[in-house]
Amino acid sequence: MTRMMPLLVAVLIGIAYQVFVDIYLVALPDIQKSLNMSYLAANSSLILYLGANAIFLLLAGILSEQLGRKNIIIAGLCISLVGTATILSMQHSAAFLIGRTLQGVGLSASILATPILMDNYKGKQLTYGFLCFEFFYSITPIIAPYIGATITSQYSWQHIFTILFIYQIVVLLFTLKLNKQNMDKKRLDKRRRLVIFRRILANKKFTVLTLIMALFWGEMVIAHLLSPYIFQNDFNYSTYEYGLFALTMGIFYAIAAISNLVLLKFYTEVRIISFSVWANAILAAIFLVKQLILPQSELDIGIYLCLMAIFCGLFFINAMTSSLRIFADYYSGYAAAIQGCICIGFWSLLSLICSQIQPNETVLVIILSSMAVVATTLLIKKRTIIFYAEQDRREELPC
């Protein structure tokens, strides 16, 4: 196995969770019509995917510490492949929802991307690994929606899942080439695992950053869920035209995320985190006031979502690395799983709530503004915890 293989697998499995969301959401209106589904049923495909993912994230993290990352990723990919095959083989709404649920269960293994990096690299190599992962994670929101829109407009939405099936096969083949993890830790009983969970959650910096991550990226989830209907139904965009907008939004996100490579030479992670949250709150306040005075146009909504994507791009990778680095040498799989479980569980709940609401510009702005206010309030109240750099070392768990 080459030294690049763990990085390759980490990137491919790490972005899989996001790919399986972004690539098909642009085609959701077409899927709804093709399978004769209601608006609620169509959105349930995302709710079931996120919900299943959130539930099994914790299990994936626990089992990866006991059985090894490689084995859990292989098992997860096999389950996800069954789900994708179900969608492709049975053109029925129930089969589609079952398939999406199985995909969510299987791709809970995507949470093991960062632990794979921490298992195989140290020092500068680990930093390089995180930067590479950040780059590909950043460009995924650019490529996936555009690919999904292009495939749907040229062929059909079923071809999206054919591409995803091939993608999973490729990831599985690369994963099989990974060396097995050295399981030098003692097998933990239930009581010991509960102690570990409590101590991870007791780390205030980890918990606060995780909650803000859930809120901030939750805004992106809502935008990706509601905006296809708003642009295609209210603004009369075609699927391909909306795909171009999603591509533009993704480019802004990626530019912001990649700019961290330069910004981190001059500013600390926490400074970038603080700026991003505050800037997003100010943006939300401006557009909320405008909404009360004059309804938003498609240009207004487009500007809002693109600017929000910029601030999210600056924020997310810094918050993730700052929080997970605390546990780099101590059950990183558990920490990543807990963080993923909290975030994705919250996003699943958001998706469920949004599925009960008829999408329009006013609803979108109000929901995004409310979440920005909550995230900023949390940052203000817990700013001393986030900015206290020494807390990482003081609260780090003993092995």
Coordinates of C-alpha atoms in Angstrom, one line a residue:
M1 CA 0.0 0.0 0.0
T2 CA 1.4 3.4 -0.9
R3 CA 1.4 6.3 1.6
M4 CA -1.2 8.0 -0.5
M5 CA -3.8 5.2 -0.3
P6 CA -5.2 6.2 3.1
L7 CA -5.6 9.8 1.9
L8 CA -7.3 8.6 -1.2
V9 CA -9.8 6.4 0.7
A10 CA -10.4 9.1 3.3
V11 CA -11.3 11.6 0.6
L12 CA -13.5 9.3 -1.4
I13 CA -15.4 7.9 1.6
G14 CA -15.5 11.3 3.3
I15 CA -17.1 13.2 0.5
A16 CA -19.5 10.3 -0.2
Y17 CA -22.0 11.5 2.4
Q18 CA -22.2 14.9 0.8
V19 CA -22.2 13.6 -2.8
F20 CA -25.2 11.4 -2.1
V21 CA -27.1 14.5 -1.0
D22 CA -26.0 17.2 -3.4
I23 CA -26.1 15.2 -6.6
Y24 CA -29.8 14.2 -6.4
L25 CA -31.5 17.2 -4.7
V26 CA -31.5 19.2 -8.0
A27 CA -33.5 16.4 -9.5
L28 CA -36.0 16.0 -6.6
P29 CA -38.8 17.8 -8.4
D30 CA -38.3 15.4 -11.4
I31 CA -38.2 12.4 -9.1
Q32 CA -41.4 13.5 -7.4
K33 CA -43.2 13.7 -10.8
S34 CA -41.7 10.5 -12.1
L35 CA -42.6 8.3 -9.1
N36 CA -45.9 10.2 -8.5
M37 CA -44.9 11.2 -5.0
S38 CA -46.2 14.0 -2.9
Y39 CA -44.0 16.9 -1.8
L40 CA -43.7 15.4 1.7
A41 CA -42.9 11.9 0.4
A42 CA -40.2 13.3 -2.0
N43 CA -38.5 15.2 0.9
S44 CA -38.8 12.2 3.1
S45 CA -36.0 10.6 0.9
L46 CA -33.6 13.2 2.4
I47 CA -35.1 12.9 5.9
L48 CA -34.7 9.1 5.9
Y49 CA -31.2 9.3 4.5
L50 CA -30.0 11.8 7.1
G51 CA -31.9 10.1 9.9
A52 CA -30.5 6.7 9.2
N53 CA -27.0 8.2 8.8
A54 CA -27.3 10.0 12.1
I55 CA -28.5 6.9 14.0
F56 CA -25.7 4.6 12.7
L57 CA -22.9 7.1 12.9
L58 CA -22.3 6.4 16.5
L59 CA -22.3 2.6 15.9
A60 CA -19.8 3.0 13.0
G61 CA -17.5 5.0 15.3
I62 CA -17.7 2.4 18.1
L63 CA -17.3 -0.6 15.9
S64 CA -14.3 1.1 14.0
E65 CA -12.4 1.2 17.3
Q66 CA -13.1 -2.5 17.9
L67 CA -13.0 -4.0 14.4
G68 CA -10.9 -1.5 12.5
R69 CA -11.8 1.3 10.1
K70 CA -11.3 -0.8 6.9
N71 CA -13.9 -3.5 7.9
I72 CA -16.6 -1.0 8.8
I73 CA -16.1 1.0 5.6
I74 CA -16.4 -2.2 3.5
A75 CA -19.5 -3.2 5.4
G76 CA -21.0 0.2 5.0
L77 CA -20.3 0.4 1.3
C78 CA -21.9 -3.0 0.7
I79 CA -25.1 -1.9 2.5
S80 CA -25.2 1.3 0.5
L81 CA -24.7 -0.6 -2.7
V82 CA -27.8 -2.7 -1.9
G83 CA -29.7 0.5 -1.4
T84 CA -28.6 2.0 -4.7
A85 CA -29.4 -1.3 -6.5
T86 CA -32.9 -1.2 -5.0
I87 CA -33.5 2.3 -6.4
L88 CA -32.3 1.3 -9.8
S89 CA -34.1 -2.1 -10.0
M90 CA -37.5 -1.1 -8.7
Q91 CA -39.1 2.1 -10.1
H92 CA -41.5 2.7 -7.2
S93 CA -41.7 5.3 -4.5
A94 CA -41.5 2.8 -1.6
A95 CA -38.4 1.2 -3.2
F96 CA -36.8 4.7 -3.6
L97 CA -37.3 5.5 0.0
I98 CA -36.0 2.1 1.2
G99 CA -33.0 2.6 -1.0
R100 CA -32.2 6.0 0.4
T101 CA -32.5 4.7 3.9
L102 CA -30.0 1.9 3.2
Q103 CA -27.7 4.4 1.6
G104 CA -27.9 6.5 4.8
V105 CA -27.1 3.5 6.9
G106 CA -24.1 2.4 4.8
L107 CA -22.6 5.8 4.4
S108 CA -22.5 6.4 8.1
A109 CA -19.0 4.9 7.5
S110 CA -18.1 8.3 5.9
I111 CA -17.5 9.6 9.4
L112 CA -14.3 7.5 9.5
A113 CA -12.6 9.7 7.0
T114 CA -10.8 11.9 9.5
P115 CA -9.9 9.0 11.8
I116 CA -8.3 7.3 8.9
L117 CA -6.1 10.3 8.4
M118 CA -5.2 10.5 12.1
D119 CA -4.4 6.8 12.1
N120 CA -2.0 6.9 9.2
Y121 CA -0.3 10.4 9.4
K122 CA 1.4 12.5 12.0
G123 CA 2.8 16.0 12.1
K124 CA 3.1 17.8 8.8
Q125 CA 1.8 14.8 6.9
L126 CA -1.4 15.0 8.9
T127 CA -1.7 18.7 8.2
Y128 CA -1.2 18.0 4.5
G129 CA -3.8 15.3 4.7
F130 CA -6.4 17.6 6.3
L131 CA -5.7 20.3 3.7
C132 CA -6.2 17.8 0.8
F133 CA -9.4 16.5 2.4
E134 CA -10.5 20.1 2.9
F135 CA -9.9 20.9 -0.8
F136 CA -12.0 17.9 -2.1
Y137 CA -14.7 18.4 0.5
S138 CA -14.9 22.0 -0.6
I139 CA -15.3 21.3 -4.3
T140 CA -17.9 18.6 -3.8
P141 CA -20.8 21.2 -3.4
I142 CA -19.6 22.7 -6.8
I143 CA -19.4 19.5 -8.8
A144 CA -22.2 17.3 -7.4
P145 CA -25.2 19.6 -8.1
Y146 CA -24.0 20.5 -11.5
I147 CA -23.4 16.8 -12.4
G148 CA -26.8 15.9 -11.1
A149 CA -28.5 18.7 -13.1
T150 CA -26.6 17.8 -16.3
I151 CA -27.4 14.1 -16.1
T152 CA -31.1 14.8 -15.4
S153 CA -31.5 17.3 -18.2
Q154 CA -29.6 15.1 -20.7
Y155 CA -30.8 11.7 -19.6
S156 CA -32.9 10.9 -16.5
W157 CA -32.7 11.0 -12.8
Q158 CA -32.1 7.2 -12.7
H159 CA -28.7 7.8 -14.4
I160 CA -27.6 9.8 -11.3
F161 CA -27.9 6.6 -9.2
T162 CA -26.1 4.6 -11.8
I163 CA -23.2 6.9 -11.5
L164 CA -23.4 6.6 -7.7
F165 CA -23.4 2.8 -7.9
I166 CA -20.2 2.9 -10.0
Y167 CA -18.7 5.4 -7.5
Q168 CA -19.3 3.1 -4.6
I169 CA -17.7 0.2 -6.5
V170 CA -14.6 2.3 -7.1
V171 CA -14.4 3.3 -3.4
L172 CA -14.8 -0.3 -2.3
L173 CA -12.0 -1.5 -4.5
F174 CA -9.6 1.1 -3.1
T175 CA -10.7 0.4 0.4
L176 CA -9.8 -3.3 -0.1
K177 CA -6.2 -2.2 -0.6
L178 CA -5.9 -0.5 2.7
N179 CA -3.8 -2.1 5.4
K180 CA -5.7 -3.3 8.4
Q181 CA -5.6 -1.0 11.4
N182 CA -3.4 -2.2 14.3
M183 CA -5.9 -2.9 17.0
D184 CA -3.6 -2.4 20.0
K185 CA -6.3 -1.0 22.2
K186 CA -8.1 -3.2 24.6
R187 CA -11.7 -4.2 23.8
L188 CA -14.0 -1.8 25.7
D189 CA -17.0 -2.9 27.7
K190 CA -20.2 -0.8 27.7
R191 CA -19.4 1.0 30.9
R192 CA -16.0 2.1 29.7
R193 CA -17.5 3.4 26.4
L194 CA -20.1 5.4 28.3
V195 CA -17.2 7.0 30.3
I196 CA -15.5 7.9 27.1
F197 CA -18.6 9.4 25.6
R198 CA -19.2 11.5 28.8
R199 CA -15.7 12.8 28.8
I200 CA -15.8 13.7 25.1
L201 CA -19.0 15.6 25.6
A202 CA -17.7 17.2 28.7
N203 CA -15.1 19.0 26.6
K204 CA -16.8 22.3 26.3
K205 CA -14.9 23.5 23.3
F206 CA -15.8 20.4 21.4
T207 CA -19.5 20.6 22.3
V208 CA -19.9 24.3 21.6
L209 CA -18.1 24.1 18.2
T210 CA -20.2 21.0 17.3
L211 CA -23.5 22.8 18.1
I212 CA -22.5 25.8 16.0
M213 CA -21.4 23.5 13.1
A214 CA -24.9 21.9 13.3
L215 CA -26.6 25.3 13.1
F216 CA -24.3 26.8 10.4
W217 CA -24.3 23.8 8.0
G218 CA -28.0 23.4 8.8
E219 CA -28.5 26.6 6.9
M220 CA -26.8 25.0 3.9
V221 CA -29.0 21.9 4.2
I222 CA -32.2 24.1 4.2
A223 CA -31.0 26.1 1.3
H224 CA -30.3 22.9 -0.8
L225 CA -33.7 21.5 0.2
L226 CA -35.9 24.5 -0.4
S227 CA -34.1 26.4 -3.2
P228 CA -34.7 23.8 -6.0
Y229 CA -38.5 24.2 -5.5
I230 CA -38.3 28.0 -5.2
F231 CA -36.1 28.5 -8.3
Q232 CA -37.8 25.9 -10.5
N233 CA -41.4 26.6 -9.4
D234 CA -41.5 30.3 -8.4
F235 CA -38.7 31.6 -10.7
N236 CA -39.4 29.1 -13.6
Y237 CA -35.8 27.8 -13.8
S238 CA -35.2 24.5 -15.6
T239 CA -33.4 21.8 -13.8
Y240 CA -30.2 22.6 -15.7
E241 CA -30.5 26.3 -15.0
Y242 CA -30.9 25.6 -11.3
G243 CA -27.8 23.3 -11.6
L244 CA -25.9 26.3 -12.9
F245 CA -26.9 28.4 -9.9
A246 CA -26.0 25.5 -7.6
L247 CA -22.6 25.4 -9.4
T248 CA -22.1 29.1 -8.8
M249 CA -23.0 28.8 -5.1
G250 CA -20.6 25.8 -4.8
I251 CA -17.8 27.8 -6.4
F252 CA -18.2 30.6 -3.8
Y253 CA -18.1 28.0 -1.0
A254 CA -15.0 26.3 -2.4
I255 CA -13.1 29.6 -2.9
A256 CA -13.8 30.5 0.7
A257 CA -12.9 27.1 2.0
I258 CA -9.6 26.9 0.0
S259 CA -8.7 30.5 1.0
N260 CA -8.2 29.1 4.5
L261 CA -4.9 27.8 3.2
V262 CA -3.7 31.5 3.0
L263 CA -5.8 32.9 5.8
L264 CA -4.5 30.5 8.4
K265 CA -1.0 31.9 7.9
F266 CA -2.3 35.3 9.3
Y267 CA -5.2 34.4 11.5
T268 CA -6.1 31.7 14.0
E269 CA -8.8 29.2 13.4
V270 CA -11.0 30.8 16.1
R271 CA -10.7 34.2 14.6
I272 CA -11.9 32.9 11.3
I273 CA -14.7 31.0 13.0
S274 CA -15.8 34.1 14.9
F275 CA -15.7 36.3 11.8
S276 CA -17.7 33.8 9.7
V277 CA -20.5 33.5 12.3
W278 CA -20.8 37.3 12.8
A279 CA -20.7 38.1 9.1
N280 CA -23.4 35.5 8.4
A281 CA -25.6 37.0 11.2
I282 CA -25.2 40.5 9.7
L283 CA -26.1 39.2 6.3
A284 CA -29.2 37.4 7.6
A285 CA -30.3 40.6 9.4
I286 CA -30.0 42.7 6.2
F287 CA -32.0 40.3 4.1
L288 CA -34.6 39.8 6.8
V289 CA -35.2 43.6 7.0
K290 CA -35.4 43.8 3.2
Q291 CA -37.9 40.9 3.2
L292 CA -40.2 42.9 5.5
I293 CA -40.0 45.9 3.2
L294 CA -39.9 44.4 -0.3
P295 CA -40.2 40.7 -1.4
Q296 CA -37.0 39.1 -2.6
S297 CA -36.3 38.6 -6.3
E298 CA -34.4 35.7 -7.7
L299 CA -31.2 37.9 -7.8
D300 CA -31.7 38.8 -4.1
I301 CA -32.1 35.1 -3.1
G302 CA -29.1 34.2 -5.3
I303 CA -26.9 36.8 -3.7
Y304 CA -28.0 35.8 -0.2
L305 CA -27.3 32.1 -0.7
C306 CA -23.9 32.7 -2.4
L307 CA -22.7 35.0 0.4
M308 CA -23.9 32.5 3.0
A309 CA -21.9 29.8 1.2
I310 CA -18.8 31.9 1.5
F311 CA -19.1 32.4 5.2
C312 CA -19.9 28.7 5.6
G313 CA -16.8 27.8 3.6
L314 CA -14.7 29.9 5.9
F315 CA -16.2 28.4 9.0
F316 CA -16.9 24.7 8.6
I317 CA -13.5 23.2 8.1
N318 CA -11.9 25.3 10.8
A319 CA -14.6 24.3 13.3
M320 CA -14.3 20.7 12.4
T321 CA -10.5 20.5 12.6
S322 CA -10.3 22.6 15.7
S323 CA -12.8 20.4 17.6
L324 CA -11.5 17.0 16.4
R325 CA -7.9 17.8 16.9
I326 CA -8.5 17.7 20.6
F327 CA -8.9 13.9 20.3
A328 CA -6.3 13.2 17.7
D329 CA -4.6 10.6 19.9
Y330 CA -7.5 9.3 21.8
Y331 CA -10.4 7.4 20.3
S332 CA -10.8 9.8 17.4
G333 CA -13.4 7.5 15.9
Y334 CA -15.7 8.0 18.9
A335 CA -15.3 11.8 18.8
A336 CA -16.0 12.0 15.0
A337 CA -19.0 9.7 15.4
I338 CA -20.5 11.8 18.3
Q339 CA -20.0 15.0 16.3
G340 CA -21.5 13.5 13.2
C341 CA -24.4 12.1 15.2
I342 CA -25.3 15.4 16.7
C343 CA -24.9 17.4 13.5
I344 CA -26.6 15.0 11.1
G345 CA -29.4 14.2 13.6
F346 CA -30.1 17.9 13.8
W347 CA -30.1 18.3 10.0
S348 CA -32.5 15.4 9.7
L349 CA -34.8 17.1 12.1
L350 CA -34.5 20.3 10.1
S351 CA -35.4 18.4 6.9
L352 CA -38.4 16.9 8.6
I353 CA -39.7 20.3 9.7
C354 CA -39.0 21.9 6.3
S355 CA -40.9 19.1 4.6
Q356 CA -44.1 20.3 6.4
I357 CA -43.7 23.8 5.0
Q358 CA -44.5 25.0 1.5
P359 CA -41.2 26.4 0.2
N360 CA -41.1 30.1 -0.7
E361 CA -38.7 33.1 -0.4
T362 CA -40.2 34.4 2.9
V363 CA -39.9 31.0 4.6
L364 CA -36.4 30.5 3.4
V365 CA -35.2 33.9 4.7
I366 CA -36.9 33.6 8.0
I367 CA -35.6 30.1 8.8
L368 CA -32.0 31.0 7.7
S369 CA -32.1 34.2 9.7
S370 CA -33.4 32.5 12.9
M371 CA -30.6 29.9 12.7
A372 CA -28.0 32.6 12.2
V373 CA -29.2 34.4 15.3
V374 CA -29.0 31.2 17.4
A375 CA -25.5 30.4 16.2
T376 CA -24.3 34.0 16.9
T377 CA -25.9 34.0 20.4
L378 CA -24.2 30.7 21.2
L379 CA -20.8 32.2 20.0
I380 CA -21.3 35.3 22.2
K381 CA -22.2 33.3 25.3
K382 CA -19.4 30.7 24.9
R383 CA -16.7 32.9 23.4
T384 CA -14.3 32.4 26.3
I385 CA -14.5 28.7 25.8
I386 CA -13.8 28.8 22.1
F387 CA -11.0 31.4 22.3
Y388 CA -9.2 29.8 25.3
A389 CA -6.5 27.9 23.3
E390 CA -5.0 26.2 26.3
Q391 CA -8.2 24.3 27.0
D392 CA -7.5 21.9 24.2
R393 CA -4.5 20.5 26.1
R394 CA -5.9 20.8 29.6
E395 CA -9.2 18.9 28.8
E396 CA -7.6 16.3 26.5
L397 CA -8.5 12.9 27.7
P398 CA -5.8 10.6 29.1
C399 CA -5.1 7.4 27.2

